[in-house]
Amino acid sequence: MTALDLSSPVAVVGTGTMGQGIAQVALVAGHPVRLYDAAPGQARQAADAIGARLDRLVAKGRIGAAERDAARARLQSVDELTGLAGCSLVVEAVLERLDVKQELFRALEDIVSDDCLLATNTSSLSVTAIGGALRVPGRFVGLHFFNPAPLLPLVEVVSGFATDVTSATRAYETARAWGKTPVACADTPGFIVNRVARPFYAEAFAVYESQGSDPATIDAVLRESGGFRMGAFELTDLIGQDVNESVTHSVWRSFFQDVRFTPSLAQRRLVESGRLGRKTGRGWYDHGEGAERPEPHTAEPAEPPAYVVAEGDLGPASELLALIGEADIEVRAREEDGGTRLVLPGGGQLVLADGQTSVEFLDVVYFDLALDYRTATRIALSHCQDTSARTVAEAVGLFQALGKKVSVIGDVPGMIVARTVARIIDLAHDAVARGVATEDDVDTAMRLGVSYPLGPFAWGRRLGRVWASSLLADLHEREPSGRYAPSLALSRHACATEKREDTP
Ligand SMILES: NC(=O)c1ccc[n+]([C@@H]2O[C@H](COP(=O)([O-])OP(=O)(O)OC[C@H]3O[C@@H](n4cnc5c(N)ncnc54)[C@H](O)[C@@H]3O)[C@@H](O)[C@H]2O)c1
C-alpha cells in the first residue's frame, strides 16, 4: 500500500491552529489542498495565513519563490462542505467535541466517494467513537499531528476498532511522504504520547505537593540531571495549565479513574484561580514584566571527602566511580554481597534513589538518578532530619568535587528523576503489552513528541528492567494507593531478566 498520489486533492476541515499547520504540510508536500471552516471567512483567512507562512519560508531560503507560487496556486478555500467533493483525503481539525465531529463526518460521507480516506486530528476523543457514526468506518483513521504541525515531525496514526489495515497503512505512508515520522497506535486514551507522558507532570507535582521541593528546584533537577529539555512546571506554564490539566483529566476519566492517572490538586488550584501559565502572565511562575524566575536550591560549597568506599557497582550510577577517581578522590572497593552504595569517611552512606526513604535507615543520603552522570550539571540529594550533618556535608562536597551543583530536597521516596523515569518506563511497558504500539514506536513517539532524551525502552535497557520495577515496588509499599504498583508487563520483564541472569 502506497501513499496518496501527490495529484490527489486533500481537504482540511477546521482551519484553526492545527488545520492550518496540517494544510501547510500537505501543500508543501505537493498536494492540491482545499480548506473548509464553519466560521464564515475563516477558511479564506487561513489560506492567507498559510500564504504568509510560505512567504516566510521563501525569505528563510527553505523553499524557492517558484515553489511557493505553485503551492499557492494549489491552495483553495471553499465556502460549502460540498466543495470538498472529489477529495481523496479529508483531515478534520474542528472543535474537540464528539457530537460535532460525528455530525461533520456523517455530512462528509454524503459528499466524498466511498474510497476517500477520512481522518481526525482529535487528541482526546476515541477514534472508534467518532468512526461509529460512519457508513463506511473502515476508511476512518486518526492522524494526530503535534503543534506546530509544520515543525514537529511526529504523527500518531491511530486505528480504531473498525479501521481497516489498508486505510491505516495508506494514512501512515502518506504521513511519511509528507516528511513526517509516523507511528502506528491503537485507539486508547491519550494514544501513545499523552498516555505515557502523564507521570512526567504528575510526579513533579507530587514531589511539590508532598513538600519535597519547590518548582524551580524540581525543574532544574529534571533538566540538568534528568536530561529533559524543560521541567514539568515551566513546560506546563508554556502549554497552559488548563490545557495540560484537561489532557490529564481526559486520560484519567477515559481509564475509568485509574489511580495511575490521577490529576494534581495543586494544578487544579492553579486552574481554578486563573493562573494558566504564560498566557495569563502567571502559572507556577510569575511571567509578568520584569518578574524574576526563582532560583533552584543550590547547596553552599562543602569539603569533599578524602576517599569513599564503594560497595558493589552502584548499578545505573556505576559511572560515578570513574568520575570520583578522576576528581582525585580515592575509591576503595569493598566486596559486599548485594551492596550498591558509597560509604563516606564519617560512616554515612550514599545510596542511589530506590523508592525507599532515608528515615528508614541509619545515616543515609540518597542521590537522584541522572541521565548521564558525566554530563549532568546538577544532582539532587535527599536525607531525613536524623542524617548526620557530616554525612550530608560529605555527600554535597563529593558531588561538588565532580563539578555538579547540588540541590538538597526532602526525604521523598524515589526522589525526582528516578520516580519519574521509573513510572514512564512502566507505563510504556504497560502500553505495549496492551497492544497500543510497538516498543520502537513508543520510543520514537516519546523522543519526537515530547523531546525525551531517550525513549522509555532504551532508557529501561540502560537502567536494567529490574531497576524500574523494584523502585516502583518500593514506592508502592510506601504509598499503596495503586498509583505506583508496577504493571504486570514490567514485572514480567523484570522476572524474565532475572531468570536469564540467574541461568548459568
Ligand atoms: N492545538 C493543539 O495543540 C492540538 C494538537 C493536536 C491535536 N489537536 C486537535 O485538533 C483539533 C483542532 O484543534 P485546534 O487547536 O486547531 O482548534 P482551533 O480552535 O484553533 O480551530 C478549530 C477550527 O474549527 C472550526 N470549526 C468548529 N466546528 C466546525 C465544524 N463543525 N465544521 C467546520 N469547522 C469547524 C472553528 O471555526 C475553528 O476555526 C481538535 O480536535 C484538537 O483536539 C489540537
XYZ file of C-alpha atoms and ligand atoms in Angstrom:
548
model
C 0.000 0.000 0.000
C 1.454 3.310 -1.019
C 0.984 6.914 -0.032
C -1.678 9.005 -1.689
C -0.643 10.216 -5.096
C 0.515 13.839 -4.981
C -2.099 14.771 -7.553
C -4.859 13.667 -5.131
C -6.679 16.603 -3.552
C -6.510 16.770 0.244
C -9.143 18.607 2.272
C -8.689 20.130 5.703
C -11.841 20.868 7.676
C -11.460 23.243 10.600
C -8.778 25.757 9.783
C -7.670 26.960 13.204
C -4.234 26.325 14.681
C -3.925 22.666 13.740
C -5.868 22.757 10.469
C -3.632 25.485 9.084
C -0.484 23.610 10.062
C -1.692 20.327 8.573
C -2.828 22.059 5.383
C 0.609 23.659 5.034
C 2.290 20.262 5.415
C 0.111 18.642 2.722
C 0.503 21.649 0.459
C 4.300 21.848 0.698
C 4.439 18.080 0.084
C 2.802 18.759 -3.280
C -0.952 18.099 -2.966
C -3.768 20.356 -4.094
C -5.376 21.406 -0.789
C -8.903 22.617 -0.084
C -9.843 24.362 3.148
C -13.254 24.482 4.765
C -14.306 26.014 8.081
C -17.765 26.514 9.568
C -16.954 30.068 10.647
C -17.650 32.423 7.733
C -14.453 33.804 6.204
C -12.201 31.636 8.377
C -11.062 29.298 5.569
C -10.115 32.278 3.394
C -8.218 33.862 6.262
C -6.464 30.559 6.872
C -5.420 30.406 3.201
C -3.952 33.907 3.552
C -2.149 32.935 6.762
C -0.675 29.856 5.064
C 0.376 32.051 2.121
C 2.144 34.402 4.546
C 3.944 31.466 6.128
C 5.069 30.293 2.686
C 6.463 33.810 2.138
C 8.456 33.470 5.339
C 9.793 30.092 4.174
C 10.958 31.770 0.963
C 12.599 34.585 2.969
C 14.438 31.988 5.053
C 15.564 30.182 1.916
C 13.715 26.959 2.809
C 11.667 26.932 -0.403
C 12.067 28.778 -3.697
C 9.720 31.520 -4.945
C 8.528 29.312 -7.790
C 7.701 26.529 -5.347
C 5.739 28.994 -3.216
C 3.801 30.269 -6.213
C 2.940 26.733 -7.280
C 1.851 25.854 -3.745
C -0.346 28.942 -3.531
C -1.965 28.028 -6.815
C -2.806 24.591 -5.384
C -4.447 26.075 -2.276
C -8.144 26.811 -2.366
C -10.704 27.741 0.256
C -14.317 26.649 -0.173
C -17.454 28.105 1.402
C -19.535 24.927 1.438
C -18.719 21.426 2.580
C -19.884 20.210 -0.846
C -16.806 21.936 -2.265
C -14.806 19.001 -0.906
C -16.310 16.522 -3.396
C -13.589 14.637 -5.256
C -11.010 14.833 -2.454
C -9.009 11.674 -1.688
C -8.288 12.510 1.944
C -10.128 14.727 4.420
C -8.336 15.658 7.628
C -10.650 17.051 10.290
C -9.324 19.535 12.869
C -12.519 21.084 14.255
C -13.752 21.632 17.784
C -12.873 18.809 20.200
C -16.447 17.532 20.632
C -17.693 14.089 19.751
C -21.124 15.220 18.512
C -19.621 17.956 16.332
C -17.089 15.612 14.765
C -19.626 12.813 14.223
C -22.076 15.155 12.551
C -19.353 16.524 10.306
C -18.228 13.064 9.147
C -21.829 11.980 8.531
C -22.264 15.005 6.285
C -18.925 14.388 4.581
C -19.839 10.810 3.704
C -22.668 12.155 1.541
C -20.213 14.319 -0.373
C -16.981 12.356 -0.880
C -16.683 8.959 -2.550
C -16.556 5.739 -0.538
C -12.832 5.309 -1.101
C -11.936 8.744 0.273
C -9.742 8.364 3.350
C -11.237 10.182 6.343
C -9.007 11.279 9.224
C -9.430 13.053 12.536
C -6.777 15.042 14.358
C -8.506 14.557 17.713
C -6.174 14.400 20.682
C -8.540 13.129 23.339
C -11.644 11.601 21.760
C -11.921 7.976 20.759
C -11.316 7.364 17.062
C -13.629 4.377 17.373
C -16.397 6.559 18.814
C -16.134 9.196 16.074
C -15.972 6.468 13.416
C -19.067 4.847 14.901
C -21.123 7.482 13.108
C -19.839 6.445 9.688
C -21.478 4.365 6.990
C -18.035 3.124 5.819
C -15.998 3.190 9.049
C -13.125 1.094 7.673
C -11.667 4.144 5.897
C -11.620 6.216 9.066
C -8.346 6.776 10.926
C -6.745 9.092 13.471
C -3.935 11.300 12.199
C -2.694 13.012 15.327
C -0.285 15.825 14.482
C 1.536 17.822 17.128
C 1.554 21.596 17.396
C 3.117 23.285 15.413
C 2.391 20.694 12.719
C 4.814 22.064 10.096
C 7.717 21.823 12.570
C 7.065 18.772 14.723
C 7.787 15.530 12.894
C 5.641 13.084 14.879
C 2.254 11.863 13.676
C 0.371 9.186 15.616
C -1.611 7.095 13.140
C -4.475 5.747 15.198
C -6.530 2.721 14.228
C -9.996 2.490 15.717
C -11.792 -0.845 16.119
C -13.280 -0.550 12.658
C -10.298 0.956 10.799
C -9.124 -1.410 8.086
C -5.438 -2.149 7.651
C -5.251 -0.705 4.147
C -6.599 2.657 5.317
C -4.229 2.792 8.296
C -1.292 1.867 6.071
C -2.242 4.422 3.462
C -2.505 7.133 6.117
C 0.832 6.041 7.590
C 2.612 6.090 4.229
C 1.052 9.413 3.321
C 2.289 11.000 6.559
C 5.725 9.626 5.774
C 5.607 11.002 2.229
C 4.801 14.386 3.773
C 8.142 14.270 5.575
C 6.701 13.235 8.919
C 7.676 10.365 11.207
C 4.505 8.324 11.674
C 3.988 5.799 14.458
C 1.137 3.295 14.439
C -1.007 3.075 17.515
C -4.259 1.638 18.752
C -7.192 3.755 19.834
C -6.633 4.143 23.578
C -6.918 7.201 25.807
C -4.032 9.591 25.154
C -2.778 7.370 22.294
C 0.982 6.954 22.926
C 2.423 10.324 23.893
C -0.336 11.767 26.047
C -0.654 8.470 27.891
C 2.986 7.610 28.557
C 3.950 11.228 29.370
C 1.471 11.677 32.251
C 3.955 10.796 35.051
C 6.376 13.449 33.842
C 3.937 16.065 35.108
C 2.272 14.046 37.862
C 5.450 13.057 39.687
C 6.882 16.578 39.658
C 3.591 17.882 41.057
C 3.511 15.044 43.622
C 7.009 15.886 44.892
C 5.907 19.512 45.230
C 2.630 18.594 46.938
C 4.456 16.402 49.439
C 6.658 19.385 50.349
C 9.627 17.588 48.816
C 10.847 20.626 46.928
C 9.824 23.772 45.075
C 9.033 24.124 41.349
C 12.299 25.864 40.417
C 14.406 23.141 42.043
C 12.345 20.271 40.634
C 12.539 21.821 37.155
C 16.302 22.326 37.441
C 16.819 18.710 38.530
C 14.642 17.355 35.682
C 16.623 19.423 33.169
C 20.155 19.293 34.462
C 20.135 15.787 35.869
C 17.302 14.052 34.027
C 18.257 15.470 30.638
C 14.707 16.648 29.891
C 14.534 19.760 27.753
C 12.233 21.562 30.206
C 10.998 20.877 33.711
C 7.354 19.946 34.313
C 6.409 23.274 35.898
C 7.888 25.503 33.201
C 6.594 23.217 30.457
C 3.020 23.258 31.758
C 3.226 27.050 32.106
C 4.118 27.102 28.420
C 1.427 24.612 27.345
C -1.198 26.246 29.577
C -2.246 24.708 32.910
C -5.840 24.376 31.674
C -4.763 22.565 28.503
C -2.353 20.243 30.338
C -4.877 19.520 33.088
C -7.624 18.779 30.612
C -5.450 16.154 28.880
C -4.738 14.567 32.284
C -8.440 14.643 33.166
C -9.437 13.160 29.863
C -6.958 10.273 30.163
C -7.925 9.679 33.813
C -11.667 9.706 33.028
C -11.258 7.540 29.958
C -9.413 4.942 32.044
C -12.358 4.914 34.472
C -10.466 6.990 37.025
C -7.431 4.746 37.089
C -5.363 5.960 40.055
C -2.188 5.922 37.931
C -3.525 8.945 36.067
C -4.986 10.902 38.998
C -4.830 14.665 38.353
C -2.975 17.017 40.686
C -4.744 19.030 43.370
C -2.142 21.776 43.169
C -2.648 22.120 39.418
C -6.435 22.211 39.987
C -5.958 25.189 42.306
C -3.880 26.972 39.690
C -6.539 26.454 37.029
C -9.342 27.477 39.391
C -7.541 30.697 40.180
C -6.877 31.538 36.544
C -3.127 31.068 36.843
C -2.899 29.309 33.499
C 0.764 29.978 32.717
C 2.458 32.315 30.288
C -0.786 33.211 28.531
C -2.225 34.789 31.701
C 1.118 36.103 32.946
C 1.167 33.722 35.885
C 1.133 29.983 36.460
C 3.581 28.092 38.632
C 5.879 31.003 37.877
C 5.316 34.723 37.545
C 5.696 35.677 33.872
C 4.840 39.332 34.387
C 7.011 42.100 33.018
C 10.310 42.187 34.918
C 9.414 39.159 37.062
C 12.428 37.175 38.157
C 12.463 33.407 37.960
C 13.111 31.896 41.406
C 16.484 30.213 41.732
C 16.638 26.464 42.341
C 18.011 25.385 45.677
C 21.762 25.024 45.327
C 23.897 23.894 48.269
C 26.743 26.030 49.573
C 30.271 24.719 48.883
C 31.340 21.868 51.128
C 34.608 19.983 51.592
C 34.853 16.816 49.534
C 35.690 13.614 51.387
C 39.266 12.307 51.038
C 38.001 8.892 49.980
C 34.870 6.829 49.511
C 34.349 3.118 49.950
C 32.400 1.605 47.079
C 30.289 -1.409 47.950
C 29.019 -3.105 44.824
C 28.931 -1.480 41.410
C 26.246 1.204 42.014
C 24.135 -0.215 39.171
C 22.861 2.605 36.917
C 25.199 5.039 38.723
C 28.356 2.951 38.254
C 29.902 5.643 36.038
C 30.236 7.724 39.203
C 33.155 5.585 40.357
C 35.284 6.653 37.388
C 34.251 10.293 37.866
C 35.182 10.191 41.547
C 38.592 8.727 40.652
C 39.129 11.456 38.042
C 38.387 14.061 40.723
C 41.351 12.672 42.723
C 39.171 11.211 45.411
C 40.318 7.733 46.314
C 37.805 4.973 45.646
C 38.292 1.971 47.899
C 36.351 -1.021 46.673
C 34.783 -3.441 49.148
C 33.080 -6.603 48.009
C 29.764 -6.687 49.747
C 27.039 -9.116 48.856
C 24.292 -7.149 47.181
C 25.724 -3.836 48.328
C 25.365 -0.901 45.992
C 26.390 2.175 47.945
C 29.199 4.548 48.706
C 30.335 4.669 52.306
C 31.663 8.068 53.313
C 34.599 8.615 55.722
C 32.243 9.563 58.578
C 30.481 6.209 58.193
C 27.364 7.586 56.484
C 26.099 6.068 53.255
C 25.286 7.483 49.850
C 22.669 5.443 48.017
C 21.050 5.767 44.594
C 17.336 6.642 44.833
C 15.449 3.373 45.169
C 11.917 4.073 46.284
C 12.737 3.912 49.993
C 13.324 6.839 52.333
C 16.342 7.966 54.304
C 14.430 7.846 57.590
C 14.219 4.063 57.319
C 17.992 3.724 57.620
C 20.817 4.909 59.794
C 22.690 7.889 58.338
C 21.792 7.643 54.665
C 21.798 10.308 51.965
C 20.077 9.402 48.720
C 21.191 10.772 45.349
C 18.922 11.016 42.348
C 19.159 9.277 39.021
C 20.936 11.175 36.231
C 20.565 10.544 32.517
C 24.368 10.663 32.307
C 26.410 11.294 35.431
C 29.306 12.637 33.388
C 27.356 15.395 31.654
C 24.784 16.121 34.382
C 25.374 19.572 35.856
C 23.173 19.122 38.911
C 22.412 16.277 41.278
C 19.634 16.123 43.849
C 20.311 14.694 47.294
C 17.716 13.784 49.888
C 18.006 12.925 53.546
C 15.954 12.960 56.730
C 16.421 15.006 59.868
C 18.315 12.166 61.563
C 21.015 12.026 58.901
C 24.206 13.433 60.404
C 25.384 16.855 59.281
C 28.760 15.321 58.471
C 27.251 12.774 56.062
C 25.230 15.479 54.302
C 28.309 17.732 54.006
C 30.471 14.878 52.684
C 27.804 13.917 50.139
C 27.391 17.518 48.974
C 31.190 18.011 48.803
C 31.624 14.795 46.838
C 29.232 15.801 44.047
C 30.570 19.360 44.029
C 34.081 17.954 43.544
C 32.690 16.239 40.413
C 31.663 19.671 39.112
C 27.957 19.328 39.905
C 25.628 21.772 41.550
C 23.773 20.072 44.362
C 20.102 20.515 45.246
C 19.049 19.128 48.586
C 15.392 18.087 48.666
C 13.120 16.471 51.247
C 13.102 12.776 52.095
C 10.892 11.805 49.156
C 10.942 8.150 48.107
C 12.198 7.793 44.546
C 13.301 11.433 44.604
C 12.570 13.371 41.373
C 14.163 11.911 38.249
C 14.192 8.299 39.455
C 10.458 8.057 40.232
C 9.558 9.955 37.058
C 11.637 7.773 34.762
C 10.532 4.556 36.509
C 6.875 5.437 36.007
C 7.364 6.444 32.370
C 9.131 3.116 31.740
C 6.285 1.298 33.485
C 3.503 2.988 31.509
C 5.436 2.346 28.291
C 5.658 -1.385 29.072
C 2.016 -1.460 30.020
C 1.014 0.273 26.769
C 2.989 -2.152 24.607
C 1.644 -5.173 26.496
C -1.872 -3.899 25.820
C -1.202 -3.620 22.105
C -1.099 0.174 21.906
C 2.107 0.269 19.859
C 5.471 -1.411 19.390
C 8.442 -0.695 21.656
C 10.233 1.125 18.840
C 7.219 3.273 18.054
C 6.764 4.185 21.730
C 10.424 5.240 21.914
C 10.132 7.253 18.698
C 6.904 8.896 19.866
C 8.346 9.992 23.201
C 11.550 11.324 21.680
C 9.837 13.230 18.887
C 6.501 14.097 20.509
C 7.795 15.380 23.854
C 11.568 15.545 23.209
C 12.578 12.992 25.837
C 16.337 12.426 25.745
C 15.788 8.672 25.446
C 12.775 6.549 24.632
C 11.413 4.658 27.670
C 12.535 1.273 26.364
C 16.048 2.466 25.521
C 16.158 4.092 28.962
C 14.861 0.938 30.602
C 17.513 -1.184 28.893
C 20.190 1.191 30.082
C 18.940 1.102 33.667
C 18.102 -2.569 33.721
C 14.462 -3.548 33.687
C 14.662 -4.792 37.242
C 15.606 -1.284 38.342
C 12.275 0.351 37.465
C 10.103 -2.477 38.786
C 11.940 -2.727 42.094
C 11.886 1.048 42.589
C 8.147 1.097 41.916
C 7.559 -1.878 44.205
C 9.325 0.047 46.987
C 7.237 3.131 46.258
C 4.061 1.090 46.157
C 4.857 -0.331 49.577
C 5.128 3.209 50.931
C 2.122 4.594 49.075
C -0.200 1.668 48.462
C -2.844 3.569 46.512
C -2.014 1.591 43.383
C -0.515 4.583 41.647
C 2.985 3.100 41.892
C 2.176 -0.596 41.603
C 4.430 -1.912 38.827
C 2.375 -3.127 35.897
C 2.153 -6.806 35.139
C 4.078 -6.132 31.933
C 7.015 -4.525 33.733
C 7.056 -7.206 36.426
C 7.103 -9.920 33.773
C 10.066 -8.295 32.047
C 11.860 -7.998 35.383
C 11.237 -11.688 36.169
C 12.382 -12.782 32.720
C 15.539 -10.681 33.026
C 16.349 -12.019 36.480
C 15.787 -15.587 35.323
C 18.119 -15.092 32.362
C 20.776 -13.583 34.616
C 20.473 -16.456 37.121
C 20.732 -19.130 34.437
C 24.375 -20.238 34.158
N -3.953 22.809 19.495
C -3.206 21.736 19.691
O -2.098 21.815 20.264
C -3.671 20.406 19.172
C -2.710 19.393 18.980
C -3.127 18.172 18.442
C -4.460 17.980 18.136
N -5.377 18.986 18.357
C -6.775 18.725 17.976
O -7.018 19.397 16.744
C -8.400 19.826 16.684
C -8.452 21.321 16.425
O -7.718 21.993 17.418
P -7.214 23.488 17.196
O -6.333 23.797 18.352
O -6.697 23.669 15.827
O -8.590 24.305 17.366
P -8.950 25.776 16.873
O -9.972 26.269 17.803
O -7.716 26.588 16.669
O -9.616 25.550 15.443
C -10.817 24.855 15.262
C -11.477 25.378 14.000
O -12.560 24.515 13.684
C -13.650 25.304 13.232
N -14.870 24.531 13.417
C -15.531 24.260 14.562
N -16.579 23.458 14.310
C -16.573 23.196 12.985
C -17.374 22.420 12.119
N -18.420 21.721 12.592
N -17.065 22.370 10.820
C -16.033 23.062 10.338
N -15.225 23.830 11.098
C -15.489 23.889 12.403
C -13.571 26.566 14.040
O -14.241 27.638 13.398
C -12.056 26.783 14.120
O -11.581 27.565 13.067
C -9.020 19.380 17.988
O -9.631 18.129 17.790
C -7.826 19.230 18.931
O -8.051 18.296 19.957
C -5.001 20.194 18.850
